[in-house]
Tab-separated table of C-alpha atoms and ligand atoms in Angstrom:
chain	number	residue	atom	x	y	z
A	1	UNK	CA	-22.799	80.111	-11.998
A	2	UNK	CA	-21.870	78.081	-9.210
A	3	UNK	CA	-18.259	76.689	-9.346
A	4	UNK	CA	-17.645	72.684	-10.399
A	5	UNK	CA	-16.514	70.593	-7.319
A	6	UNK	CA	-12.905	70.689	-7.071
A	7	UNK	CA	-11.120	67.601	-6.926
A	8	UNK	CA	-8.773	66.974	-4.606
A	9	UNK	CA	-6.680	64.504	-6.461
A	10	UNK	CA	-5.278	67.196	-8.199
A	11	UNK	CA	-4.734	69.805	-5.789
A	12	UNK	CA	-7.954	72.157	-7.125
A	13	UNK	CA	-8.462	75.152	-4.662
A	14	UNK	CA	-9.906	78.035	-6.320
A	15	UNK	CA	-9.105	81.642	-5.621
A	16	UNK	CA	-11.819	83.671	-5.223
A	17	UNK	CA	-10.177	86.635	-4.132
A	18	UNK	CA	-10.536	89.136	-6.608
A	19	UNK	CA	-7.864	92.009	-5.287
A	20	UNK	CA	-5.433	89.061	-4.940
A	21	UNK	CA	-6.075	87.810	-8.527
A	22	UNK	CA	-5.386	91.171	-9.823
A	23	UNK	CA	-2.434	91.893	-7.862
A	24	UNK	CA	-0.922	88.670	-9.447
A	25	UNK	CA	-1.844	89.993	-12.531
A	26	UNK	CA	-0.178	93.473	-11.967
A	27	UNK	CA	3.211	92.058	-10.392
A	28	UNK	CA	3.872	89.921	-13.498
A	29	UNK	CA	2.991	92.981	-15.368
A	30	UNK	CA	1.243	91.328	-17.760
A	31	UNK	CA	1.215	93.447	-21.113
A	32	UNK	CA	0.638	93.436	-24.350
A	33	UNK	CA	3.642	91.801	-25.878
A	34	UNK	CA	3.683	88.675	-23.560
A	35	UNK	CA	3.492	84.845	-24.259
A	36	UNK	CA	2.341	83.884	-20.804
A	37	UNK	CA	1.825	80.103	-19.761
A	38	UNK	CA	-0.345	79.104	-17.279
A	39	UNK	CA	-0.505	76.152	-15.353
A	40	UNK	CA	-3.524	74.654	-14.516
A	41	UNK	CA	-6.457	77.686	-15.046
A	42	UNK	CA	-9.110	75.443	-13.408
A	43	UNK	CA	-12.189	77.347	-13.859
A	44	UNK	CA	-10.569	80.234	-15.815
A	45	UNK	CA	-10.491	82.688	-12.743
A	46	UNK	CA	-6.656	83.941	-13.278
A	47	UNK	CA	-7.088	82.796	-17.044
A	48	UNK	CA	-9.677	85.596	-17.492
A	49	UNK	CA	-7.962	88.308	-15.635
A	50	UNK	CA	-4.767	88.127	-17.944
A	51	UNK	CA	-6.475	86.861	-21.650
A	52	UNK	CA	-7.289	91.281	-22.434
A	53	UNK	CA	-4.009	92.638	-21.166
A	54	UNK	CA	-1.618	89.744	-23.042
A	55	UNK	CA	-0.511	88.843	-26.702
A	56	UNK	CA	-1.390	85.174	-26.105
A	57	UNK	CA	-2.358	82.735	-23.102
A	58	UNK	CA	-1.099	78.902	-23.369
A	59	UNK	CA	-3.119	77.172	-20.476
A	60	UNK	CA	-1.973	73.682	-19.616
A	61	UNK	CA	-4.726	71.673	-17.673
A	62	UNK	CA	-5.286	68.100	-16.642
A	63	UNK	CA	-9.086	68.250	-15.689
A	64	UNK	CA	-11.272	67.305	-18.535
A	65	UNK	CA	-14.361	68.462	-17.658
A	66	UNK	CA	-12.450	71.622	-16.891
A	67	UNK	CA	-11.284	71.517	-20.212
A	68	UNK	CA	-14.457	71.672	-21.728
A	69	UNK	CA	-16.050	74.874	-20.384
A	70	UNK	CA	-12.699	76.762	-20.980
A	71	UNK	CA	-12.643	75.816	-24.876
A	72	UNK	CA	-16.282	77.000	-24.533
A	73	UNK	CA	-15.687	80.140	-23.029
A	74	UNK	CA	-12.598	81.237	-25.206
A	75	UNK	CA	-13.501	79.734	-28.304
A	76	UNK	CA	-13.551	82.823	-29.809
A	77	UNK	CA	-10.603	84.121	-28.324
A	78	UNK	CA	-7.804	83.661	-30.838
A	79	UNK	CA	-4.648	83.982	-28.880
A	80	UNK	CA	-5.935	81.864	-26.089
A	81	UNK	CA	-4.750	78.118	-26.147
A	82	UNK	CA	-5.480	75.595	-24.534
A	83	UNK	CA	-3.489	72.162	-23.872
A	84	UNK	CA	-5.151	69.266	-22.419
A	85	UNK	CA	-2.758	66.827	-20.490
A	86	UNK	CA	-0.325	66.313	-17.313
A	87	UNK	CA	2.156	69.732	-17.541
A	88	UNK	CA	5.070	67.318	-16.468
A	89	UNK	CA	4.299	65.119	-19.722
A	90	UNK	CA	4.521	67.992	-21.829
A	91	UNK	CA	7.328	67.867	-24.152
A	92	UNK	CA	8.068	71.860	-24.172
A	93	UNK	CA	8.166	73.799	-26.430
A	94	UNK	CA	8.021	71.892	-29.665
A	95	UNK	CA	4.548	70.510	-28.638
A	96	UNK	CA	3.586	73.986	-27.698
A	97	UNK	CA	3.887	75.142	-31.663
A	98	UNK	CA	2.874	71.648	-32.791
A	99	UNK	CA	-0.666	72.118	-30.799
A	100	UNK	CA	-1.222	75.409	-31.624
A	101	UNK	CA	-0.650	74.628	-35.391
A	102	UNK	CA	-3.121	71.432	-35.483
A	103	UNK	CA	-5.841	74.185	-33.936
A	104	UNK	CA	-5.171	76.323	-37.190
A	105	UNK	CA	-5.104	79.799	-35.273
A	106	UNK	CA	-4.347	82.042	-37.802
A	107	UNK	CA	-0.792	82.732	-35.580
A	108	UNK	CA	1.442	84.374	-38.256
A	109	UNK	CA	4.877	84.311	-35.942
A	110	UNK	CA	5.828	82.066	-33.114
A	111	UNK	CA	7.742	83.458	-29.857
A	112	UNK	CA	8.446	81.712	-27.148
A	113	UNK	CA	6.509	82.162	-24.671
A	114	UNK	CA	8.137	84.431	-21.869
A	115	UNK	CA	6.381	84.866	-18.927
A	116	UNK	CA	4.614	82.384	-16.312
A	117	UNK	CA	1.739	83.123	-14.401
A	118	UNK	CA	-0.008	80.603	-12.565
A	119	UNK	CA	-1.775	79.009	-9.564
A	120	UNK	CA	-0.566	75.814	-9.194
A	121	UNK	CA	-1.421	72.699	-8.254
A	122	UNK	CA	0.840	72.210	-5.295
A	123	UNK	CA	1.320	68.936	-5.000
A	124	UNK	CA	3.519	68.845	-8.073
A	125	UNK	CA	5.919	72.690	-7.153
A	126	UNK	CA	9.406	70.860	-6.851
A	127	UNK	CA	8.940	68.915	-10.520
A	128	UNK	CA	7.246	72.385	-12.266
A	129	UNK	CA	9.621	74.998	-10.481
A	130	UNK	CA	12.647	72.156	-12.165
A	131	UNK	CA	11.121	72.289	-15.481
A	132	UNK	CA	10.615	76.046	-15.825
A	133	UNK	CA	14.021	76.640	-13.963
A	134	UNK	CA	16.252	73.449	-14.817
A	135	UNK	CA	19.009	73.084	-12.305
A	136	UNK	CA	22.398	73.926	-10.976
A	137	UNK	CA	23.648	71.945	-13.875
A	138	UNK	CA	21.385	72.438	-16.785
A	139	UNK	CA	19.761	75.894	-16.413
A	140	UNK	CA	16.686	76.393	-18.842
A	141	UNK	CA	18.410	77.207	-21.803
A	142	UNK	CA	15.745	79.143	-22.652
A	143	UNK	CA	14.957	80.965	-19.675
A	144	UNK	CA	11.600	82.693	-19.190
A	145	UNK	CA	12.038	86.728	-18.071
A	146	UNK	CA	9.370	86.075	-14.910
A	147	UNK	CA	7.855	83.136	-13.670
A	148	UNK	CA	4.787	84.224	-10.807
A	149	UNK	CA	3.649	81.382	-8.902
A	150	UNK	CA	0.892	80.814	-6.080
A	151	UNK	CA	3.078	78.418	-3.508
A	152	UNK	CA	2.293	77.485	-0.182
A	153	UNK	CA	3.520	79.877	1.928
A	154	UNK	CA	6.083	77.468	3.561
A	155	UNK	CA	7.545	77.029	0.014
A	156	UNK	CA	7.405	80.578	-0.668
A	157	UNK	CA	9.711	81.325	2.539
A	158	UNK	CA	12.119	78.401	1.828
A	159	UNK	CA	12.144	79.789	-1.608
A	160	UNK	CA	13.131	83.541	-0.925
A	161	UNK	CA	14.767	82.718	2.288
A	162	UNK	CA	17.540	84.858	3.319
A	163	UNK	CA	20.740	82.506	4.322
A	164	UNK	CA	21.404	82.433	8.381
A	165	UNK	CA	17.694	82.223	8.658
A	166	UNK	CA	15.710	79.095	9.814
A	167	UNK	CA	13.896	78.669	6.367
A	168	UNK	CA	16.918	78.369	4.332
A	169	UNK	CA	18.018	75.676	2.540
A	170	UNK	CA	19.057	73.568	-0.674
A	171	UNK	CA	15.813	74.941	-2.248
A	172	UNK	CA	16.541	78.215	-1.516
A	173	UNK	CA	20.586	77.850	-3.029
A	174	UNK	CA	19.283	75.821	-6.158
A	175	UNK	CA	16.691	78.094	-6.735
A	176	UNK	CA	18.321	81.431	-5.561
A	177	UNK	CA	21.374	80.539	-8.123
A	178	UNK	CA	19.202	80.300	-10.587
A	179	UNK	CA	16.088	83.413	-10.175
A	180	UNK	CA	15.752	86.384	-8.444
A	181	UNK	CA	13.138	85.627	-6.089
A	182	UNK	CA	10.703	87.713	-4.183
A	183	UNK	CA	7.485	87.337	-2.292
A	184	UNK	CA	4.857	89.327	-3.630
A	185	UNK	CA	1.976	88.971	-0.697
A	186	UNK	CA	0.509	86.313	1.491
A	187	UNK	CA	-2.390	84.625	0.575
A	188	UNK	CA	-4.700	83.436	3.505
A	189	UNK	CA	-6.108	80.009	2.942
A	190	UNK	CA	-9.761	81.537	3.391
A	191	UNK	CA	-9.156	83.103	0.001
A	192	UNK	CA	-9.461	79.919	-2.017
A	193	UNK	CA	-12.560	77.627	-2.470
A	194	UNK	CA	-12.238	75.059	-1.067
A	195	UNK	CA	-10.023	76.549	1.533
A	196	UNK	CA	-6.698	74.481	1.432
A	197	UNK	CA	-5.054	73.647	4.980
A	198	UNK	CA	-2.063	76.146	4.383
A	199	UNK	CA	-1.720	78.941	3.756
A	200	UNK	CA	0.224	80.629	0.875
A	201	UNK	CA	2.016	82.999	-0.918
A	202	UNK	CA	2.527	84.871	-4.032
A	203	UNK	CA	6.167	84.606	-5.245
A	204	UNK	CA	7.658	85.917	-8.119
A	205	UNK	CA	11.297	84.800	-9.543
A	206	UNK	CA	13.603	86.331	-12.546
A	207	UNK	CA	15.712	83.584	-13.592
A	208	UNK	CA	19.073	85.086	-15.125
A	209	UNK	CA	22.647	83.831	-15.381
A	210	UNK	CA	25.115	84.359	-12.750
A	211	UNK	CA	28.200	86.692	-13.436
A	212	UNK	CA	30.663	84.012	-11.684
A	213	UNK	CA	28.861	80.429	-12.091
A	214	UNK	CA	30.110	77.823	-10.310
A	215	UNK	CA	32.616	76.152	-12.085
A	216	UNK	CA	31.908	72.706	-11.872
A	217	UNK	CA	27.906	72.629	-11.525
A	218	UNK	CA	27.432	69.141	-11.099
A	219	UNK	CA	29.680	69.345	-7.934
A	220	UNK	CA	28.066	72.322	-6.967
A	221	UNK	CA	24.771	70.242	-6.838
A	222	UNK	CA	25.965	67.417	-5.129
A	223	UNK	CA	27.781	70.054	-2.471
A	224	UNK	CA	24.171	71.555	-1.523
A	225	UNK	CA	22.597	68.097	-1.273
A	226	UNK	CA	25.381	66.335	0.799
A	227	UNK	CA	25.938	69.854	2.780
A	228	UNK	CA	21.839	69.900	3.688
A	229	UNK	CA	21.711	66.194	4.587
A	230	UNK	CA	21.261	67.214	8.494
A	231	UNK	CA	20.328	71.220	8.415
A	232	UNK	CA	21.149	71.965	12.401
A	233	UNK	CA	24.439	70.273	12.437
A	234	UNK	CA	27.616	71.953	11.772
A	235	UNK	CA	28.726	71.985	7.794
A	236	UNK	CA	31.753	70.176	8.388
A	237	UNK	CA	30.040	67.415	9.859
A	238	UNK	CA	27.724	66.882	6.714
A	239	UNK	CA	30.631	67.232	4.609
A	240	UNK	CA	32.473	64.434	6.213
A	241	UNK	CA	31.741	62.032	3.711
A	242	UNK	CA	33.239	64.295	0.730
A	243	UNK	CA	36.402	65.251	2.358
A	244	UNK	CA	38.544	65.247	5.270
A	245	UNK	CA	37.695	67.271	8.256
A	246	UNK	CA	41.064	69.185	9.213
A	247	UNK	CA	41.302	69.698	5.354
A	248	UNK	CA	37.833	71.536	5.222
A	249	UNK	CA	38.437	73.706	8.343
A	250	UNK	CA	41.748	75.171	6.658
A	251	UNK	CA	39.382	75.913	2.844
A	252	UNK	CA	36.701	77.221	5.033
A	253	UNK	CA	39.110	79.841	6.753
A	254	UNK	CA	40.607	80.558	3.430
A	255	UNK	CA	36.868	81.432	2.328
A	256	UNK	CA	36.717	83.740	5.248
A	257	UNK	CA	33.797	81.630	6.204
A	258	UNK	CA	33.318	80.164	10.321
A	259	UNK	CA	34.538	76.672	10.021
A	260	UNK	CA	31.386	76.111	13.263
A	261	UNK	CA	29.357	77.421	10.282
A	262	UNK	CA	25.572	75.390	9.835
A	263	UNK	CA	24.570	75.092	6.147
A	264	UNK	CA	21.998	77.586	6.400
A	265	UNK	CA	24.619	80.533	7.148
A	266	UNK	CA	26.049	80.524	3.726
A	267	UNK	CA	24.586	82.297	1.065
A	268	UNK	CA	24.886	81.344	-2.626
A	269	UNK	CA	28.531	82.598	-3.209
A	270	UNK	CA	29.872	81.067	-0.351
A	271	UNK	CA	28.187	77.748	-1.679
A	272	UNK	CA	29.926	78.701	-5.355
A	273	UNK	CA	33.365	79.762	-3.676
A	274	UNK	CA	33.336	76.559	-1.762
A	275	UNK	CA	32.246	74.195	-4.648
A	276	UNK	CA	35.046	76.192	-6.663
A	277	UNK	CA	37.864	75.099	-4.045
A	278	UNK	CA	36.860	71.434	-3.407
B	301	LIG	N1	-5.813	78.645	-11.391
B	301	LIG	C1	-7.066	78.221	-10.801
B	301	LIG	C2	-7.032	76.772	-10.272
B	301	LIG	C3	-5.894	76.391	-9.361
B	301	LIG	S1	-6.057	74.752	-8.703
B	301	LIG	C4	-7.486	79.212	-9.749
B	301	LIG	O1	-6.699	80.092	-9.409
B	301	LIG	O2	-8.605	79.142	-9.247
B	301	LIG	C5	-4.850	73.850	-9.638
B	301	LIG	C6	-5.278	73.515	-11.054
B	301	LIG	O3	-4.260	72.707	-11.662
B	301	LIG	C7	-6.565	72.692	-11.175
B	301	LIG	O4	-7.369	73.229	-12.162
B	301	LIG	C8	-6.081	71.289	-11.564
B	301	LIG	O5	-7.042	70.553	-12.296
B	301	LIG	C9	-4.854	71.605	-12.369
B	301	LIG	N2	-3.844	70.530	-12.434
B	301	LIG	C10	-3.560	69.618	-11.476
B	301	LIG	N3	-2.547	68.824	-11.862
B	301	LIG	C11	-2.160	69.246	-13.097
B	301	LIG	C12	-1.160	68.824	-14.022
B	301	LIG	N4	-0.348	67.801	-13.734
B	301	LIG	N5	-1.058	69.467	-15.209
B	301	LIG	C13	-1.887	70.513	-15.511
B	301	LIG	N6	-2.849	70.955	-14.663
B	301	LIG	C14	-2.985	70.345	-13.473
């Protein structure tokens, strides 16, 4: 069956790369006990992959017509759901149960579900890594144990980026605080249909709680932003606005850290020490 023409209003690129597919599948080890949510399944070629190996699918797309011919395919699959609608206008979890409830699956005990797997539309990554994530300030209180995305591979790299490296910056702190992040394997862009202009990546992040949080988030957050206003200037430059120069140099060499230091040298603690002493 030939695939429906993908729209590009909302970012549809589908991946017809089979060993990738299941390689995403077997690095969220997808098993038998998971709740796995997936955002936007498009034609159902990820969908399919994981509906055997899991304990239920919640699949989240926009597309209507799309909508259609997955209800018709899993219609008799009972721990596959499906919610119409704009993932950012979900209200989650509560309309999660709600939905599944008004479909009268016979679903004797709800979990929350745990694990994310998805390709995802990229034009809306910042606002769906926020909601699965939260932030600095307001973690997810209910954190999911993996969350393995399809980015573009830019994102990917500022995501996992390593600090003193070009790629790193206040998406890789605010995310990095939050997840343990890895890339799993470059995708080419000739993989998907149509083919997108980037390329991408398959990245895979393990949200858990810091031993030694900062201890005044909110400033943490503003910190990162002010601190990665202008990335190749010196940190003490960006900072100017939040404190006194001479006084910064002298917390900086109390840190142990280069007061010549560029944002993109620290790594997370150093970001957390420094928010702690401001
Ligand atoms: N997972 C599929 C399709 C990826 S393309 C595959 O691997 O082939 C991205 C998908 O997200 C499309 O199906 C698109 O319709 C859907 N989508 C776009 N915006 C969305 C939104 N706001 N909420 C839910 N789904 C969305």
């Amino acid at each position: 069956m030939a695939a429906p023409r993908a729209k590009k209003r909302f970012g549809q690129h589908w991946l017809n790369d089979e060993q990738i597919l299941n390689h995403i599948v077997a690095s969220a080890n997808v098993s038998k006990g998971d709740r796995i949510l997936e955002i936007g399944p498009g034609t159902g070629l990820l969908t399919r992959r994981m509906v055997p190996y899991a304990k239920r699918v919640v699949a989240v797309e926009i597309d209507r017509k799309l909508c259609q011919k997955l209800r018709n395919e899993f219609q008799a699959t009972d721990h596959f759901y499906l919610i119409e609608g704009d993932y950012l206008d979900l209200n989650l979890p509560e309309q999660f149960v709600a939905q599944c409830t008004n479909e009268n699956k016979n679903e004797p005990e709800w979990l929350p579900l745990n694990k994310v797997v998805a390709n995802i539309p990229y034009y809306i990554t910042g606002p769906i890594l926020e909601n699965m994530l939260g932030r600095i300030s307001q973690p997810n209180p209910q954190p999911f144990e993996s969350i393995t995305l399809l980015v573009q591979k830019e994102v990917g790299d500022r995501i996992c980026a390593k600090p003193g490296t070009k790629a790193f910056g206040a998406l890789s702190v605010r995310v990095q605080y939050l997840a343990d992040c890895e890339i799993v394997c470059p995708v080419p862009a000739k993989a998907f249909s149509p083919a997108p202009k980037v390329d991408s990546a398959v990245v895979k992040l393990m949200p858990r709680a810091l031993e030694a949080p900062a201890t005044n988030p909110k400033r943490m957050e503003t910190l990162v932003k002010v601190g990665f206003a202008t990335k190749r200037k010196m940190l003490r430059n960006n900072l100017k606005s939040l404190m006194e120069r001479d006084h910064l140099t002298t917390i900086l060499e109390e840190l142990k850290i280069n007061p010549q230091a560029r944002p993109e040298d620290l790594g997370v603690d150093q970001w957390i020490a420094l928010s702690n002493r401001i």
